[in-house]
Coordinates of N, CA and C in Angstrom, one line a residue:
X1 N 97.2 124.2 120.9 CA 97.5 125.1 122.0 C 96.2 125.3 122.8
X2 N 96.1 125.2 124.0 CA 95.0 125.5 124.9 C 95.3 127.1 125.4
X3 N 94.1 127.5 125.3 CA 94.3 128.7 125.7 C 93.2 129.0 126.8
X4 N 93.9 130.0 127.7 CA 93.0 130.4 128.8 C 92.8 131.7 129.0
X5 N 92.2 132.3 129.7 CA 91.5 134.0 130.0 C 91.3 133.9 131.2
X6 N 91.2 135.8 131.4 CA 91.4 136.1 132.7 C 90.3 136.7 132.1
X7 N 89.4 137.5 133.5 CA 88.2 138.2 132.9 C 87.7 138.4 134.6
X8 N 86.9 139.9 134.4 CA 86.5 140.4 136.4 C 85.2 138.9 136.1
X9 N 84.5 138.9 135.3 CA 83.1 137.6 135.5 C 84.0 136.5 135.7
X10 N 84.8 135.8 134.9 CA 85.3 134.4 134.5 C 84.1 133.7 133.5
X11 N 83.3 134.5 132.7 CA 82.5 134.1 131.7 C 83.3 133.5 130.7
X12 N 82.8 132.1 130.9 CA 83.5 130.6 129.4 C 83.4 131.4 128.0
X13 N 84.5 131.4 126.9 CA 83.8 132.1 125.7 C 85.0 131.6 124.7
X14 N 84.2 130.9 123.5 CA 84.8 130.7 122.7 C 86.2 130.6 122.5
X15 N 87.0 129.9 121.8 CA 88.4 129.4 121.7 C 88.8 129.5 122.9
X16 N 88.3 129.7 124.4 CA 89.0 129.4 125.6 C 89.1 128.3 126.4
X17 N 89.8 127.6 126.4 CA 89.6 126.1 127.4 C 88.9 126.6 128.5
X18 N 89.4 128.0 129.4 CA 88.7 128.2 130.3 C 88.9 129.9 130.7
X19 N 88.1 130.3 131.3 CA 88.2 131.8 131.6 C 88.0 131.3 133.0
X20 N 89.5 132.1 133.4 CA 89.6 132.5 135.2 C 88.7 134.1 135.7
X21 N 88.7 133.7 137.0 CA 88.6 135.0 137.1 C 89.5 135.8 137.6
X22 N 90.0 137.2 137.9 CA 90.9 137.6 138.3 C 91.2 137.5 139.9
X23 N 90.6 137.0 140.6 CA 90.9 136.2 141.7 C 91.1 135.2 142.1
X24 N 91.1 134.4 141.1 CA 91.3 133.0 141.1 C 92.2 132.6 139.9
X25 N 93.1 133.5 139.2 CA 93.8 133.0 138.0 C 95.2 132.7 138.5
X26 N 95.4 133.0 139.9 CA 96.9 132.7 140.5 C 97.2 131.4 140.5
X27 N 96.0 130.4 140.7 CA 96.2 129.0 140.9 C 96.8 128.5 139.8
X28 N 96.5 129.1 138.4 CA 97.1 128.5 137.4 C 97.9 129.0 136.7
X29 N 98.8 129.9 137.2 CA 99.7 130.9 135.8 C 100.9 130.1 136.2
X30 N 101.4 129.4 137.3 CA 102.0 128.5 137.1 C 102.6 127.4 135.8
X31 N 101.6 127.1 135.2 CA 101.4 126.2 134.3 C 101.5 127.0 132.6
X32 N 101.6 128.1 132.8 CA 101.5 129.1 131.9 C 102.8 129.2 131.0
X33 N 102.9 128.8 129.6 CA 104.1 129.4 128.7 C 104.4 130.5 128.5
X34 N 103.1 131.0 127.9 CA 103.2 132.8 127.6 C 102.1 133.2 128.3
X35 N 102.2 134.5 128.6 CA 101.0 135.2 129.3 C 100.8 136.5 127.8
X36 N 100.1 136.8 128.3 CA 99.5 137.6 126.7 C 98.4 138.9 127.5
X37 N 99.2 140.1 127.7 CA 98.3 141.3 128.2 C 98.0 142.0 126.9
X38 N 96.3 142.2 127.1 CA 95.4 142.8 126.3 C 94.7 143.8 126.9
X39 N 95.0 144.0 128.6 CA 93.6 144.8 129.1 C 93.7 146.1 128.7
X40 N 92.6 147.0 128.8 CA 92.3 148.3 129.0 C 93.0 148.6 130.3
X41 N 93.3 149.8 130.2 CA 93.8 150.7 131.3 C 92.2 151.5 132.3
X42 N 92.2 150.8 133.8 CA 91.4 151.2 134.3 C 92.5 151.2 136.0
X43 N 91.1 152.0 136.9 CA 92.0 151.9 138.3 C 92.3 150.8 138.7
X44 N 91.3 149.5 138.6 CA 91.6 147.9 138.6 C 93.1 147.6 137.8
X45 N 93.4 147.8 136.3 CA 94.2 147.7 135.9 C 95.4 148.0 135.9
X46 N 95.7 149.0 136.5 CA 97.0 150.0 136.3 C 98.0 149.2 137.3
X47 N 99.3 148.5 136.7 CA 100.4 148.2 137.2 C 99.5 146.9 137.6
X48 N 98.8 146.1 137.0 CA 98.3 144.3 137.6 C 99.2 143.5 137.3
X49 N 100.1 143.7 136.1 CA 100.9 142.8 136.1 C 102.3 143.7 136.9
X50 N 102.4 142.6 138.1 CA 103.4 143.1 139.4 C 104.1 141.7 139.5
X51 N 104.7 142.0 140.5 CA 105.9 140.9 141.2 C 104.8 139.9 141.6
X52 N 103.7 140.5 142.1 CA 102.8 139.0 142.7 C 102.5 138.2 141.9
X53 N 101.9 138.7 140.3 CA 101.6 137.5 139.1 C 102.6 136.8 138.7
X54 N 104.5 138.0 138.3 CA 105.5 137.0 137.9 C 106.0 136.4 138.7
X55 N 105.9 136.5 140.0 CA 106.1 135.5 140.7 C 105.7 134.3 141.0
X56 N 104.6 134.0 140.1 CA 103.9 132.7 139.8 C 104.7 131.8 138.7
X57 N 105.0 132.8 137.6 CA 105.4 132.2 136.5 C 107.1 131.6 136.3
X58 N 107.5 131.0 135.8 CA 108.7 129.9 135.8 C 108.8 129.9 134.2
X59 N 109.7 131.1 133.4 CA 110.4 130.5 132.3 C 109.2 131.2 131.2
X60 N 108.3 131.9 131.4 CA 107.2 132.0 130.6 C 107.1 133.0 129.7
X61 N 106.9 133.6 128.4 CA 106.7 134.5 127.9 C 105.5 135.6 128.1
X62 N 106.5 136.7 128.0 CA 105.4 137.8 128.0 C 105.1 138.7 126.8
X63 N 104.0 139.0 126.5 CA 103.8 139.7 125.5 C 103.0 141.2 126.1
X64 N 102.9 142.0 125.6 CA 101.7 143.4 126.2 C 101.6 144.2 124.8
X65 N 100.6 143.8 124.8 CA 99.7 144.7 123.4 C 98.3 145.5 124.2
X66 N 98.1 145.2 125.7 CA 97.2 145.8 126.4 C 97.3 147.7 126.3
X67 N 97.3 147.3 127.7 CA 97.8 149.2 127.5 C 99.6 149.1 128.7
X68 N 100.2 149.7 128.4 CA 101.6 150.1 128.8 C 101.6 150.3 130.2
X69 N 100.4 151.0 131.3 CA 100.6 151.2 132.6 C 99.8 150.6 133.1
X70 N 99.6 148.7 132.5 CA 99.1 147.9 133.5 C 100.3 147.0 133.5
X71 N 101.3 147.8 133.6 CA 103.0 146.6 133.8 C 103.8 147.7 134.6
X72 N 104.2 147.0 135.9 CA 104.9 147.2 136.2 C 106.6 147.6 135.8
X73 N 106.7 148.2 135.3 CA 108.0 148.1 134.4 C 109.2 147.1 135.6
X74 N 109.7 148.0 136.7 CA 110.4 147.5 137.8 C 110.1 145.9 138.0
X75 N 109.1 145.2 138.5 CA 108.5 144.2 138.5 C 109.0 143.1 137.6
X76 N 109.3 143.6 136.2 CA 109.1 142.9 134.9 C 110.6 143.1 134.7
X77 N 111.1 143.6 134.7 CA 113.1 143.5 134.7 C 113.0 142.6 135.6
X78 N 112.8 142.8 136.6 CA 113.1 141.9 137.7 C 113.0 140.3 137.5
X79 N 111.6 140.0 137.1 CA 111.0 139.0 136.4 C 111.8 138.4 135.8
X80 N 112.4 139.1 134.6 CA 113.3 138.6 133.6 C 114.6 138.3 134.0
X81 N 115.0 139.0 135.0 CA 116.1 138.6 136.0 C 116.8 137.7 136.3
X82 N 114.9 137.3 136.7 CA 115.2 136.0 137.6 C 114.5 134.5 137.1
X83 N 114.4 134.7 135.9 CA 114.2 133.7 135.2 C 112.7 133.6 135.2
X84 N 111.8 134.2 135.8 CA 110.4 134.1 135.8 C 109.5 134.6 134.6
X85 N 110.5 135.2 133.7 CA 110.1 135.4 132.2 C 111.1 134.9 131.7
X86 N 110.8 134.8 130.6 CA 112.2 134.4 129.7 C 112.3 135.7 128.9
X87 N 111.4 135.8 128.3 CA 111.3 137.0 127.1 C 110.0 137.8 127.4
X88 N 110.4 139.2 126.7 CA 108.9 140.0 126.7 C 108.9 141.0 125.5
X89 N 108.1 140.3 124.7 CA 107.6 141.3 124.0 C 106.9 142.4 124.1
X90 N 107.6 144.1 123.7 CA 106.4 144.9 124.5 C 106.2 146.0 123.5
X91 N 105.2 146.4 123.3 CA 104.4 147.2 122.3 C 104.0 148.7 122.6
X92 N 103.6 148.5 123.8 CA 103.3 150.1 124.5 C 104.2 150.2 126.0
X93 N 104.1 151.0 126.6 CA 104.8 152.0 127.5 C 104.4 152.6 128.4
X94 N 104.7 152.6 129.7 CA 104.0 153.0 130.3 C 104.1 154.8 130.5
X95 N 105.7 154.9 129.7 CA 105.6 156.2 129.6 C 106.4 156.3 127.6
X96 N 105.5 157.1 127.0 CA 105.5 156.9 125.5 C 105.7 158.3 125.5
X97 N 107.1 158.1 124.5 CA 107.8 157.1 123.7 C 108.6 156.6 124.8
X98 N 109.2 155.4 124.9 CA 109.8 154.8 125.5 C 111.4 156.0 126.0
X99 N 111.6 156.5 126.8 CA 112.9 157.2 127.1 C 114.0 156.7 127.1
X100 N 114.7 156.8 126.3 CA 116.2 156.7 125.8 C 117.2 155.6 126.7
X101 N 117.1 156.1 127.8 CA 117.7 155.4 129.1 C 117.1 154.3 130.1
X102 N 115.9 153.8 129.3 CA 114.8 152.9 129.9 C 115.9 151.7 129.5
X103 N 115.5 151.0 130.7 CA 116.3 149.6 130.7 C 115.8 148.7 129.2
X104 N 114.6 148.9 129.2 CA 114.0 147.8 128.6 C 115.1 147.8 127.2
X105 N 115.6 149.0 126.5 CA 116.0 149.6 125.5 C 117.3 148.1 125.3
X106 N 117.6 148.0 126.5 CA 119.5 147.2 126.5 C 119.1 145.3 127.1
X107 N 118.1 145.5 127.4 CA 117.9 144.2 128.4 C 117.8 143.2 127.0
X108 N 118.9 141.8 127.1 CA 118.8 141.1 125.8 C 117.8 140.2 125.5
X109 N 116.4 140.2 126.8 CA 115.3 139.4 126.2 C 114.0 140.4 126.5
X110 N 114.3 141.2 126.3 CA 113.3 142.4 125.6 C 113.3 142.8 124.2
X111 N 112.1 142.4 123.6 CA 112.1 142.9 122.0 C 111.0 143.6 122.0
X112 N 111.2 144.9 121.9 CA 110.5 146.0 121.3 C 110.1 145.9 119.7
X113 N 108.5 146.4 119.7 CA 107.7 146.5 118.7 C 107.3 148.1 118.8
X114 N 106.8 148.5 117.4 CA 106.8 149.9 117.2 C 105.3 150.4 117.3
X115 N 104.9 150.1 118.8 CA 103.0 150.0 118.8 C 102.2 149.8 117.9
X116 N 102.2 148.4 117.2 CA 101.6 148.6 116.1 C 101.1 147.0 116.0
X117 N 100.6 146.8 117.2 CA 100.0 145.5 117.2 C 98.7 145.1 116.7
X118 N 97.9 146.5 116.7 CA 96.8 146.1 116.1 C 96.5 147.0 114.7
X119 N 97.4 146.9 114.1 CA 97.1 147.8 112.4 C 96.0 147.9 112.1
X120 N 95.5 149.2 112.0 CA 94.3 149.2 111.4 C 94.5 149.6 109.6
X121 N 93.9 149.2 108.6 CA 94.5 149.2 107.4 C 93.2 150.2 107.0
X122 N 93.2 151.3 106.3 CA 92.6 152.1 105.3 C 91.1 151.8 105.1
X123 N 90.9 150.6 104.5 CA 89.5 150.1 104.6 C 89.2 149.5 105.8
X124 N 89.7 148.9 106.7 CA 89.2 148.5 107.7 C 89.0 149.6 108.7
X125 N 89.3 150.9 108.7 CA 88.7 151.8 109.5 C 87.6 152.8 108.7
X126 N 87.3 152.6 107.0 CA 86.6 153.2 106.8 C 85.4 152.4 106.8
X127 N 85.8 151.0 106.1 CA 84.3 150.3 106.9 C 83.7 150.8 108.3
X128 N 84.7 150.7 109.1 CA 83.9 150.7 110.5 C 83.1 152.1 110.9
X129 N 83.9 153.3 110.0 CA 82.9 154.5 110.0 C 81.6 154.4 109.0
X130 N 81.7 153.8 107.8 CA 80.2 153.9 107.3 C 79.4 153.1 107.9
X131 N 79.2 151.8 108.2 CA 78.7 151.2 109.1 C 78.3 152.1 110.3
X132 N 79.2 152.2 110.9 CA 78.8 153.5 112.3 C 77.5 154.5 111.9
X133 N 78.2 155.4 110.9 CA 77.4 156.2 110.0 C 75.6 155.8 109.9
X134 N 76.2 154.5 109.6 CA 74.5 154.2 108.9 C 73.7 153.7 110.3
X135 N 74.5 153.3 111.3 CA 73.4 152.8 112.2 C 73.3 154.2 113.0
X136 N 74.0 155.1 113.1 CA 73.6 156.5 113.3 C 72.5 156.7 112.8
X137 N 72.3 156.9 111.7 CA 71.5 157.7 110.7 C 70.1 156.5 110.7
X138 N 70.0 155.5 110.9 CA 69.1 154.8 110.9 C 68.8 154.3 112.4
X139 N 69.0 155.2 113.5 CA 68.6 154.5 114.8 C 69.0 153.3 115.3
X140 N 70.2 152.9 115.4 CA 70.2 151.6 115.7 C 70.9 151.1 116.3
X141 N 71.2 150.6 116.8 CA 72.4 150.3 118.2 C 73.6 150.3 117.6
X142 N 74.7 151.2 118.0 CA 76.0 151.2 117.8 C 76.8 149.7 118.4
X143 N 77.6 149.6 117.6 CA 78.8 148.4 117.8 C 80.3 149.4 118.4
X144 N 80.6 148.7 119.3 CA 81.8 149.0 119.8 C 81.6 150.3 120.5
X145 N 81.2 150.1 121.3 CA 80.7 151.4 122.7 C 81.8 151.3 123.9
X146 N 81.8 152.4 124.3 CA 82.6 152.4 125.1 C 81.4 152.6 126.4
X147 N 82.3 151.6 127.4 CA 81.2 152.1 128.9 C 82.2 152.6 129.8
X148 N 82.1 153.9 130.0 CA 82.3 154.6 130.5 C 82.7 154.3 132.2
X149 N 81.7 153.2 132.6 CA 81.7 153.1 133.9 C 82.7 151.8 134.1
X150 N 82.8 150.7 133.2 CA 83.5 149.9 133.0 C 85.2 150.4 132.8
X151 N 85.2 151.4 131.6 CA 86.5 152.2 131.3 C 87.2 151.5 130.2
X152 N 86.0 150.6 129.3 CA 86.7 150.6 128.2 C 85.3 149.8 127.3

């Protein structure tokens, strides 16, 4: 499988054939099987996947494990409509819990997941607090920072 990335740099990085940048990733979503949303929710982000990116795509899978209100909801029915998705897997919401009467609930190539794409298991979040802990307590540069100005 070749895999590709979108990113605001287009900085090359491991397991990626290539990283676009978000201005120049239209040339190739064409070519695209599944598309795969992982972003953070920022003012850049919110509702990016629109009519203008599925309109690129022909038959492709969607997945969103990102955040819920960088999709269009409207957009993405539509999408699926018209053949420019085939399927979408979706994990979060733009409005949570998903409401009763949301299309997505009846549409037959929508498969809903129970937000739970990225399990965190018992030890794996208490590792990451003693670790934290100790580079606290010993001065030392934290892992997994949030920047604030960035927004994730």
């Amino acid at each position: 499988m070749e895999v590709y990335g979108v990113s605001l740099r287009g900085k090359n990085k491991e397991y990626f054939k290539e990283v676009l940048t978000v201005a120049s990733h239209f040339s190739r979503l064409q070519e695209m099987n599944y598309v795969i949303n992982t972003l953070p929710l920022t003012d850049q982000t919110a509702h990016f996947f629109d009519g203008r990116i599925f309109h690129h795509l022909t038959d492709a899978g969607f997945i969103n494990v990102g955040r819920g209100a960088s999709v269009d909801d409207h957009a993405l029915i539509q999408a699926l409509n018209q053949g420019q998705i085939s399927f979408a897997v979706l994990d979060v919401f733009n409005h949570e819990p998903l409401p009763e009467d949301h299309p997505f609930w009846h549409h037959p190539d929508v498969h809903i997941t129970p937000h739970i794409s990225a399990v965190t298991t018992p030890e794996e979040g208490a590792a990451c607090y003693v670790e934290t802990l100790k580079r606290i307590e010993g001065n030392r540069v934290l892992q997994n920072k949030v920047d604030f100005k960035r927004g994730y």
